PDB file of N, CA, C and O in Angstrom:
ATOM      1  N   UNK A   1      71.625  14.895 -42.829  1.00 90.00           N
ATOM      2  CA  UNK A   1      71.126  13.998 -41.812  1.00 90.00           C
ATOM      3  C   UNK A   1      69.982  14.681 -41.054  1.00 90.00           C
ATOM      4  O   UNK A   1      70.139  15.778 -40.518  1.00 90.00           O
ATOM      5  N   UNK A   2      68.942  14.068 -41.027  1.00 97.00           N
ATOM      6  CA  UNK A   2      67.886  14.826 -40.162  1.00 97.00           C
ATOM      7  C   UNK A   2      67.656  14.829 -38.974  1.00 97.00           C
ATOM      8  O   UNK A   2      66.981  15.746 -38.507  1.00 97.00           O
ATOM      9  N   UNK A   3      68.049  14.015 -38.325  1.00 97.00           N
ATOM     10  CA  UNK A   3      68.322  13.883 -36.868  1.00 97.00           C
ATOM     11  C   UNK A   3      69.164  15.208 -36.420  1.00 97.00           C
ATOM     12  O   UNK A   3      68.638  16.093 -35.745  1.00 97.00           O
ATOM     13  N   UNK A   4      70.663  15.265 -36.904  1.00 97.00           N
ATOM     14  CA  UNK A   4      71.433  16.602 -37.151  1.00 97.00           C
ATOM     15  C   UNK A   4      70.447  17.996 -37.324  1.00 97.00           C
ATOM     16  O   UNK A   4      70.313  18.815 -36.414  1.00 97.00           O
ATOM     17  N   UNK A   5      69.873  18.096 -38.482  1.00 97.00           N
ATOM     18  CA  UNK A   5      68.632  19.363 -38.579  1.00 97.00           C
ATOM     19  C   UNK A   5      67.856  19.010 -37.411  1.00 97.00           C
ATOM     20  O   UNK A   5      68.311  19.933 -36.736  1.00 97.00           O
ATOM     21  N   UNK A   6      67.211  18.543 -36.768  1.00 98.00           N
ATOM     22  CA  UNK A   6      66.297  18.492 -35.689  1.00 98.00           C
ATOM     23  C   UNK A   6      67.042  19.019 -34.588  1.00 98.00           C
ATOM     24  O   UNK A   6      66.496  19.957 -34.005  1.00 98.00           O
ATOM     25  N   UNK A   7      68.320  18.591 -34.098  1.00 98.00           N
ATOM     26  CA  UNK A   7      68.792  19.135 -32.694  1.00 98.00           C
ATOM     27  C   UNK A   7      69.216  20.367 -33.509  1.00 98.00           C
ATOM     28  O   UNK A   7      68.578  21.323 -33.068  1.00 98.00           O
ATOM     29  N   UNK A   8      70.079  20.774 -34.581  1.00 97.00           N
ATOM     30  CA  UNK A   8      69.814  21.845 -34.649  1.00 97.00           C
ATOM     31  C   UNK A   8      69.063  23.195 -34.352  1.00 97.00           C
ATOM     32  O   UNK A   8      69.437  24.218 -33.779  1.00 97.00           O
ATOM     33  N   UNK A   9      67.802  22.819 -34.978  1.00 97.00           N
ATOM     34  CA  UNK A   9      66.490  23.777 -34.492  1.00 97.00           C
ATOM     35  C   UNK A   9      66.833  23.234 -33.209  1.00 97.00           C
ATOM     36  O   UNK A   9      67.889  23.861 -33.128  1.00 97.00           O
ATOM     37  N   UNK A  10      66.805  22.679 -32.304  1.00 97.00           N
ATOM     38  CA  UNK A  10      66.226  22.319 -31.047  1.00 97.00           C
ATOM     39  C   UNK A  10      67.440  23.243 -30.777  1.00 97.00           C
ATOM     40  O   UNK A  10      67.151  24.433 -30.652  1.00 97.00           O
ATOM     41  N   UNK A  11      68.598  22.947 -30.677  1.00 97.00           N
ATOM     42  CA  UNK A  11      70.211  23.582 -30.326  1.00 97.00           C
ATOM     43  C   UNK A  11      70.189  25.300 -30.268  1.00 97.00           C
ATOM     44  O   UNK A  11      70.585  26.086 -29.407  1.00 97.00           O
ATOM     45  N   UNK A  12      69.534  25.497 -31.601  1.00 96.00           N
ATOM     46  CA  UNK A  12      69.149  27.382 -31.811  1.00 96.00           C
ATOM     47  C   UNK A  12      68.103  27.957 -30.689  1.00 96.00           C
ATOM     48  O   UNK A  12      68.239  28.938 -29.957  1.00 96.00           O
ATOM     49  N   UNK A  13      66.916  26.946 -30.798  1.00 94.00           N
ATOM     50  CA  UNK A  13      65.941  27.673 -29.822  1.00 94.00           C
ATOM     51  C   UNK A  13      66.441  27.497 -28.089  1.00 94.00           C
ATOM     52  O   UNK A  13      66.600  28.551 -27.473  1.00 94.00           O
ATOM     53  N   UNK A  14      66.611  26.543 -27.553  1.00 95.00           N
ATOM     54  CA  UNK A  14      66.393  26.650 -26.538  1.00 95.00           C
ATOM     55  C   UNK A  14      68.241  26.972 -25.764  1.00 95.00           C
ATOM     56  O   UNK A  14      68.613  26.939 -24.591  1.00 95.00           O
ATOM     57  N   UNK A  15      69.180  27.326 -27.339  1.00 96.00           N
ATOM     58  CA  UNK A  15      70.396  27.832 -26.467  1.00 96.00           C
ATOM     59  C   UNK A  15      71.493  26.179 -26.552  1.00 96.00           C
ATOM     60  O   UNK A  15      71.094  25.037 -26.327  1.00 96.00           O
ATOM     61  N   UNK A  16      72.984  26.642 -26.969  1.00 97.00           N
ATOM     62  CA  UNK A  16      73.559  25.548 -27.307  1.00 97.00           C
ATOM     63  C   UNK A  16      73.999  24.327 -25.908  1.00 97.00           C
ATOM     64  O   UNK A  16      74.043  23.096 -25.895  1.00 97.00           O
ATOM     65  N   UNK A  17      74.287  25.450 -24.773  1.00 97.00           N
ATOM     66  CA  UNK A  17      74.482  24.728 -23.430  1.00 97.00           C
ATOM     67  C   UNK A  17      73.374  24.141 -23.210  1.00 97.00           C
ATOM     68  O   UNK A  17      73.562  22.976 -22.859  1.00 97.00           O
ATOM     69  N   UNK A  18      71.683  24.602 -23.293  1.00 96.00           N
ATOM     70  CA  UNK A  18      70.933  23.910 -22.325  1.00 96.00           C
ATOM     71  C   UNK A  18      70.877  22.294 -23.432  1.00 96.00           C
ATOM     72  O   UNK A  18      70.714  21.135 -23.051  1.00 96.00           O
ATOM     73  N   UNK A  19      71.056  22.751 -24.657  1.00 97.00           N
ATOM     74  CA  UNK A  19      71.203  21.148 -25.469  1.00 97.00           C
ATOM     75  C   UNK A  19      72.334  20.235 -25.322  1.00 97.00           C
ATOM     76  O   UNK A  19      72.286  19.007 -25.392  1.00 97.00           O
ATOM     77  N   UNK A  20      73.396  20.998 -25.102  1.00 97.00           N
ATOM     78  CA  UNK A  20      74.401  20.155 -24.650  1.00 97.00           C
ATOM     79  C   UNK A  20      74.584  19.140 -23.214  1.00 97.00           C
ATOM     80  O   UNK A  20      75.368  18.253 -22.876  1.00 97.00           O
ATOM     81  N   UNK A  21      73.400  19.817 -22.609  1.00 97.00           N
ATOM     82  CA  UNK A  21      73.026  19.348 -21.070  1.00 97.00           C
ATOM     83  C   UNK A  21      72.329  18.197 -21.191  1.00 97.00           C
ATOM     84  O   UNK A  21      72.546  17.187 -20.521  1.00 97.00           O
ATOM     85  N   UNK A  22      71.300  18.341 -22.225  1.00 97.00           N
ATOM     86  CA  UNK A  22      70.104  17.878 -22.298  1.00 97.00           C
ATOM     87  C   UNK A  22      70.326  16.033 -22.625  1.00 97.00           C
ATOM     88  O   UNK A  22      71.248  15.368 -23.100  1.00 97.00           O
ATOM     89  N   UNK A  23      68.872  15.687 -22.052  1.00 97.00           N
ATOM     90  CA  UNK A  23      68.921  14.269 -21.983  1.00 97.00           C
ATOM     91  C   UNK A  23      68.988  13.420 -23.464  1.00 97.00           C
ATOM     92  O   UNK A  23      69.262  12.248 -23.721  1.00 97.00           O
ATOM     93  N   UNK A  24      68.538  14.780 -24.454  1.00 97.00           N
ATOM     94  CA  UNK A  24      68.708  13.986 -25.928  1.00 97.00           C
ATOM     95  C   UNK A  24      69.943  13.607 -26.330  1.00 97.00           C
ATOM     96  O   UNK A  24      70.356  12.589 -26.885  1.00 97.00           O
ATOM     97  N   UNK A  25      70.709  15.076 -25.775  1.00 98.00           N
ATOM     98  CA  UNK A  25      72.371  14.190 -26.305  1.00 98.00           C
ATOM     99  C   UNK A  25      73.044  13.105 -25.643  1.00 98.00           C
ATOM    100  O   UNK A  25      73.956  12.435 -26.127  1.00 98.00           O
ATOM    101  N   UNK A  26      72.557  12.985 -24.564  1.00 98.00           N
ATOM    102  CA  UNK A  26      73.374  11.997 -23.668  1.00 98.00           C
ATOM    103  C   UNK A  26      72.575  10.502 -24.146  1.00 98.00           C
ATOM    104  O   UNK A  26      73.155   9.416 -24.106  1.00 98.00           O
ATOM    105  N   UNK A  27      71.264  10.664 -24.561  1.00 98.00           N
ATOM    106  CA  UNK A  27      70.950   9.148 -25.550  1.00 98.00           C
ATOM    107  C   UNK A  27      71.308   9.086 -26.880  1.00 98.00           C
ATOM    108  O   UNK A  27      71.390   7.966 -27.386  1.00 98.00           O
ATOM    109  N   UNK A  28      71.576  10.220 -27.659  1.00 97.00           N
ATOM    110  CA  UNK A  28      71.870   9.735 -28.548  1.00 97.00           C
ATOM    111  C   UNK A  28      73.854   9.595 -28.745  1.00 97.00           C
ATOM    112  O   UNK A  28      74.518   8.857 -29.472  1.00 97.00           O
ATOM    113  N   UNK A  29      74.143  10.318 -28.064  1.00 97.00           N
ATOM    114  CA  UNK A  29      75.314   9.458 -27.557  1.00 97.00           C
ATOM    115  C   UNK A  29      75.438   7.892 -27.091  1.00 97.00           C
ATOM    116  O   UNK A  29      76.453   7.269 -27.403  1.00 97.00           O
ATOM    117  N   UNK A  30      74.429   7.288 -26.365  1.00 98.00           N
ATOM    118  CA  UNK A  30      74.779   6.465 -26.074  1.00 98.00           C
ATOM    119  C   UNK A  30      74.177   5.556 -26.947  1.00 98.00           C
ATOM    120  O   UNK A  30      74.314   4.378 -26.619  1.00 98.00           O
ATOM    121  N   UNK A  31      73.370   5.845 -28.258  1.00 96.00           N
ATOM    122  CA  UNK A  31      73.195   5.251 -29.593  1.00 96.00           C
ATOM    123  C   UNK A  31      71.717   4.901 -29.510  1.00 96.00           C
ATOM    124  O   UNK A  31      71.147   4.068 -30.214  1.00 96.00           O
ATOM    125  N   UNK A  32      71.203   5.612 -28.602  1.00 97.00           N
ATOM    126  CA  UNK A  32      69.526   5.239 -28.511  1.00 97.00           C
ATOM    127  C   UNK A  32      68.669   6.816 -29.102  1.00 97.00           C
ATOM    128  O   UNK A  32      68.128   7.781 -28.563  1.00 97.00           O
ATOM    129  N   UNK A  33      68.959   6.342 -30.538  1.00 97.00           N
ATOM    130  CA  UNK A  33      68.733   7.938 -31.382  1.00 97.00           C
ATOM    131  C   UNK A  33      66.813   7.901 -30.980  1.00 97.00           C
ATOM    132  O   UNK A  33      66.178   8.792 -30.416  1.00 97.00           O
ATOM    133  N   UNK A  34      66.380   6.800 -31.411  1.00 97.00           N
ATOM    134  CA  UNK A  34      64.682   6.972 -31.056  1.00 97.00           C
ATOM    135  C   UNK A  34      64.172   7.370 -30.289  1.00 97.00           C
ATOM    136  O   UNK A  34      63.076   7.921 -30.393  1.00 97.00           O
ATOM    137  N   UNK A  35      65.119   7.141 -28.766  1.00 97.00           N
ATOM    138  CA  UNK A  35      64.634   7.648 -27.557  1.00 97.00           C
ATOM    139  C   UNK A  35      64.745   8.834 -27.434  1.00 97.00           C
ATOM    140  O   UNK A  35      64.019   9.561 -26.757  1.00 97.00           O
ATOM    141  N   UNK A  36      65.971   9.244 -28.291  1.00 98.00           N
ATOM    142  CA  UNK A  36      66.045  10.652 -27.848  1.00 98.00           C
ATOM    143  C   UNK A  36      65.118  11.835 -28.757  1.00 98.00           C
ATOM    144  O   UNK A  36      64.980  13.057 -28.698  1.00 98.00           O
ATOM    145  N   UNK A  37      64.664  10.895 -29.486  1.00 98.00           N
ATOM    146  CA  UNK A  37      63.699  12.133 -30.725  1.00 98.00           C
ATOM    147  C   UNK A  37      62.731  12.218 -29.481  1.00 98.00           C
ATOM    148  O   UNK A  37      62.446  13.324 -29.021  1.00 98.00           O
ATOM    149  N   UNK A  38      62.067  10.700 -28.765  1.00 98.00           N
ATOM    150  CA  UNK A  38      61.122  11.084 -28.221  1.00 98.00           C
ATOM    151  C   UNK A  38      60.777  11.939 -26.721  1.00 98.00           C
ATOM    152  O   UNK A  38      59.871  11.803 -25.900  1.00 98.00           O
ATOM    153  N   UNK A  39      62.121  13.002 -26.809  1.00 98.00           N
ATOM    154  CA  UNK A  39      62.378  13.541 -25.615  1.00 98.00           C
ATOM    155  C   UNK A  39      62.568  15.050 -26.312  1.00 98.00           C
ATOM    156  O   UNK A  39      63.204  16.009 -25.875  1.00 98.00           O
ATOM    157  N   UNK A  40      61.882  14.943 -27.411  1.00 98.00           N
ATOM    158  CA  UNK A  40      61.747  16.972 -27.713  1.00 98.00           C
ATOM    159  C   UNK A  40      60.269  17.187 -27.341  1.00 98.00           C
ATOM    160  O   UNK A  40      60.241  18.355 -26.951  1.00 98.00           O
ATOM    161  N   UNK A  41      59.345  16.811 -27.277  1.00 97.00           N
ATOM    162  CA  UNK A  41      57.918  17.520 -26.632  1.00 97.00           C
ATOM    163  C   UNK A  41      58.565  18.128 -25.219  1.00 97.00           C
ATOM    164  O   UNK A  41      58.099  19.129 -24.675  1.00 97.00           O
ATOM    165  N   UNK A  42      59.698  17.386 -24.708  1.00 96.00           N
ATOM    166  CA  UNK A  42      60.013  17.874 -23.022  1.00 96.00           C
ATOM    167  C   UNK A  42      60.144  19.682 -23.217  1.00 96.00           C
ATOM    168  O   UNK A  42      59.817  20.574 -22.434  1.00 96.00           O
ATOM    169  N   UNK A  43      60.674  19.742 -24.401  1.00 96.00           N
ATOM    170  CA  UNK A  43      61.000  21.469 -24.695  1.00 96.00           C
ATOM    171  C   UNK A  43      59.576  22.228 -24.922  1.00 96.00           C
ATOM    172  O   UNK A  43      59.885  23.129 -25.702  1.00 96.00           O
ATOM    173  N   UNK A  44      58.937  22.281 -24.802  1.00 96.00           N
ATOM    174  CA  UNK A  44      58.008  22.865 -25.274  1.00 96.00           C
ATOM    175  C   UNK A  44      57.021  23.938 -24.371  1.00 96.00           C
ATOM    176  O   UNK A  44      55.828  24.228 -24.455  1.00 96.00           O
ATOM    177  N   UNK A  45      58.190  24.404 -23.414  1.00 95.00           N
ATOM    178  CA  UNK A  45      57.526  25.603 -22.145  1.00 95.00           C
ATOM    179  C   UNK A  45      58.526  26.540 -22.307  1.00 95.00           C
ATOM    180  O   UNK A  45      59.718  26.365 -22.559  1.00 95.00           O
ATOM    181  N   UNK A  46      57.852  27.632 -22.118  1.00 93.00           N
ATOM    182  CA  UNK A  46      58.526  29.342 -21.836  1.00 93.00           C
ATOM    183  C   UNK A  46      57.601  29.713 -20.515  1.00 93.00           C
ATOM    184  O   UNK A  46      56.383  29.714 -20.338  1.00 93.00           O
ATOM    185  N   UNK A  47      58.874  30.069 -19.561  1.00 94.00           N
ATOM    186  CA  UNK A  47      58.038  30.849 -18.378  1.00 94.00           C
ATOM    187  C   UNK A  47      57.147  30.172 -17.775  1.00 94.00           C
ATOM    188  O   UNK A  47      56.106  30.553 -17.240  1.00 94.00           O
ATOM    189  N   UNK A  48      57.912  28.402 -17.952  1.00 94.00           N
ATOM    190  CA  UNK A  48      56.942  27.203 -17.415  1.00 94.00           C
ATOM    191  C   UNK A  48      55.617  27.012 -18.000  1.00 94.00           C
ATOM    192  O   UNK A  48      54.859  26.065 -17.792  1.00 94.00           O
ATOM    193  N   UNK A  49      55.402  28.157 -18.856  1.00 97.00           N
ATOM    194  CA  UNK A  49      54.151  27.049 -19.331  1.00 97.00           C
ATOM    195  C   UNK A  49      54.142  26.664 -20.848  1.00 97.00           C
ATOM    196  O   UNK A  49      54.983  27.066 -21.652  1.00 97.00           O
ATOM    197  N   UNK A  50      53.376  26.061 -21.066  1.00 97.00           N
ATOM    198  CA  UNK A  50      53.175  24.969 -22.367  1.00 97.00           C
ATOM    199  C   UNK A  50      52.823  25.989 -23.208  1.00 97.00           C
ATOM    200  O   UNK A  50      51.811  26.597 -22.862  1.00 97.00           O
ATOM    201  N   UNK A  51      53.431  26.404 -24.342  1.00 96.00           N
ATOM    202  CA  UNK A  51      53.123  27.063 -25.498  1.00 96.00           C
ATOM    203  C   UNK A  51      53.140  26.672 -26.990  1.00 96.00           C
ATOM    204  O   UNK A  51      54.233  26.548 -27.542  1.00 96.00           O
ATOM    205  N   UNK A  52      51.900  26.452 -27.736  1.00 97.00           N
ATOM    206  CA  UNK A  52      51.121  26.005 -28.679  1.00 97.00           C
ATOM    207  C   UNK A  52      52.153  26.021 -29.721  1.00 97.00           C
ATOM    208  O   UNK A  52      52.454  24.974 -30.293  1.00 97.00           O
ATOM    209  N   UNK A  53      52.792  27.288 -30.046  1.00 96.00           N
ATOM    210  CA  UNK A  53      53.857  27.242 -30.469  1.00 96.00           C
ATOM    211  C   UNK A  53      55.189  26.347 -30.893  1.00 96.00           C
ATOM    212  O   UNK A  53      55.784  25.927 -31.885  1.00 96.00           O
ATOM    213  N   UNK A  54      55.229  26.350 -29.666  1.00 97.00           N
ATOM    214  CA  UNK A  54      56.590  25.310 -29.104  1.00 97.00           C
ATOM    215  C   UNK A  54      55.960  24.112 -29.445  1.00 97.00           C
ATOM    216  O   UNK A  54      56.650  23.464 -30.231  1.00 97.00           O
ATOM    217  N   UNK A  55      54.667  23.457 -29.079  1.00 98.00           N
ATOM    218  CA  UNK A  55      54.182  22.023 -29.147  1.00 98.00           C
ATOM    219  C   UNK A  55      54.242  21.526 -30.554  1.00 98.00           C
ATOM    220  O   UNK A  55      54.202  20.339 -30.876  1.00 98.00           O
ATOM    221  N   UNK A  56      54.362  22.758 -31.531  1.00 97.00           N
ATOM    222  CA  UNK A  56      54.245  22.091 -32.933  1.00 97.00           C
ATOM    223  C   UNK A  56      55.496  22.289 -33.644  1.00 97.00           C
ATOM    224  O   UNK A  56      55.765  21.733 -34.709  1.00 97.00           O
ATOM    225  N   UNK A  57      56.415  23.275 -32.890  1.00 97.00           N
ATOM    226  CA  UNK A  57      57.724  23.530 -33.432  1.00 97.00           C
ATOM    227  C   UNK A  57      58.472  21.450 -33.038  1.00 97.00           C
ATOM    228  O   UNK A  57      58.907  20.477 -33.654  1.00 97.00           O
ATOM    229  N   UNK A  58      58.107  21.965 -31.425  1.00 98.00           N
ATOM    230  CA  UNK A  58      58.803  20.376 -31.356  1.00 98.00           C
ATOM    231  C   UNK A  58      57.915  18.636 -31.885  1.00 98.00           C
ATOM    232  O   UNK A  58      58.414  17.531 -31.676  1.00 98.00           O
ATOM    233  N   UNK A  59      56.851  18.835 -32.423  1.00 98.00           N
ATOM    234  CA  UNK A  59      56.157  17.944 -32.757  1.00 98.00           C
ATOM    235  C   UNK A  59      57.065  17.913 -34.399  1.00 98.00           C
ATOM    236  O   UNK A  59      57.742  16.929 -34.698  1.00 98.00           O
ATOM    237  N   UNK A  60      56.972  18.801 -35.084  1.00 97.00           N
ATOM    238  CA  UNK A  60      58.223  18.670 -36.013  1.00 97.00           C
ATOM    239  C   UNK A  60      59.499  18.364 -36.102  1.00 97.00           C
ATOM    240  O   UNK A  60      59.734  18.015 -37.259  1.00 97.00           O
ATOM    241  N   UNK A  61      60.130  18.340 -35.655  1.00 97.00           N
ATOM    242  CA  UNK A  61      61.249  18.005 -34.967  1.00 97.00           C
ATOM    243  C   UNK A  61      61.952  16.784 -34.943  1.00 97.00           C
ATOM    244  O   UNK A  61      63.022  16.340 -35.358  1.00 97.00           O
ATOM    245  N   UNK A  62      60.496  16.215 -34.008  1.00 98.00           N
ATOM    246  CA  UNK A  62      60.547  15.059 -33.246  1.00 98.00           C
ATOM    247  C   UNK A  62      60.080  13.899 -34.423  1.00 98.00           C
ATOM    248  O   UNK A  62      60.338  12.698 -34.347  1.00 98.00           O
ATOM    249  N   UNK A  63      59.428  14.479 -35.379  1.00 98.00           N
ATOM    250  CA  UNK A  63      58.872  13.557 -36.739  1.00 98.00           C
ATOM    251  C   UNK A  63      60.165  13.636 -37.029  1.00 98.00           C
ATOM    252  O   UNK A  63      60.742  12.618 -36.649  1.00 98.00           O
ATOM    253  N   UNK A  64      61.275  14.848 -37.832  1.00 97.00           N
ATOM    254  CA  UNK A  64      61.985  15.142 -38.616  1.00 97.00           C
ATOM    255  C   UNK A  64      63.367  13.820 -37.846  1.00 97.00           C
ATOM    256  O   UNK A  64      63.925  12.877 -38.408  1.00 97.00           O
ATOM    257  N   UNK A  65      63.474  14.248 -36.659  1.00 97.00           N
ATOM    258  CA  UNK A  65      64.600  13.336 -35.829  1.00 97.00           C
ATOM    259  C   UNK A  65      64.004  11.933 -36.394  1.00 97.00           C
ATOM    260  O   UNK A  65      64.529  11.480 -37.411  1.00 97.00           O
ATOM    261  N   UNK A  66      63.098  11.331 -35.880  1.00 97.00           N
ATOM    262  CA  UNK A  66      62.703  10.053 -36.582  1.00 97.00           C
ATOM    263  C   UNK A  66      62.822   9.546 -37.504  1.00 97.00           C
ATOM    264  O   UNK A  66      63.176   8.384 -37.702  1.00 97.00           O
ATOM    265  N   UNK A  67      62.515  10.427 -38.295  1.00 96.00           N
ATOM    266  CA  UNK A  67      62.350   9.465 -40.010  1.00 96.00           C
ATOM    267  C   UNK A  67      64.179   9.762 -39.814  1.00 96.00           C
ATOM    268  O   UNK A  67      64.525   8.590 -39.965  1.00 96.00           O
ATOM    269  N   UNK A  68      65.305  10.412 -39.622  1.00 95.00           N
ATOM    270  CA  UNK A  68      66.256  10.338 -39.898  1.00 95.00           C
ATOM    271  C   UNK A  68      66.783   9.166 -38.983  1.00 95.00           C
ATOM    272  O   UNK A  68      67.912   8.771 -39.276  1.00 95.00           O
ATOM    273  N   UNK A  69      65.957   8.347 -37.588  1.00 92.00           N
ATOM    274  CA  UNK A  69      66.442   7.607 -36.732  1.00 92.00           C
ATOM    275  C   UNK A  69      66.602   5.908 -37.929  1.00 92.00           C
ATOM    276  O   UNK A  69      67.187   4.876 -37.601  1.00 92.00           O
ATOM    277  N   UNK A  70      65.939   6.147 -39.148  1.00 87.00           N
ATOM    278  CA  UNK A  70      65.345   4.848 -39.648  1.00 87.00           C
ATOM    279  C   UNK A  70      66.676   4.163 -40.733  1.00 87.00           C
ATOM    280  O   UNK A  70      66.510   3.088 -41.309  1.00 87.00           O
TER     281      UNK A  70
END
């Protein structure tokens, strides 16, 4: 399931509590899987700022969550 691989990576990088917190699981719990793909760019800061890195780790992601939302 790719949605599954997407919070994965998302779950590894940013730590299993802050994903378990996070606003993706609580939509896709509540069965709004699209909304919640479109809430991984929110990850994409270290030390508050925006890193290029991160923008394309979660721009992948956020494709990969999708096509599995379909």
């Amino acid at each position: 399931d790719r949605v599954y691989v997407a919070d994965l990576s998302l779950a590894y990088n940013i730590g299993v509590g802050a994903f378990c917190r996070s606003s993706i699981v609580r939509l896709q719990n509540a069965g709004q899987i699209r909304a919640s793909c479109d809430r991984f760019p929110l990850y994409d800061k270290a030390g508050g700022r925006t890193i290029l890195g991160l923008v394309k780790r979660r721009g992948k992601e956020r494709a990969l969550c999708i096509e599995g939302s379909k």
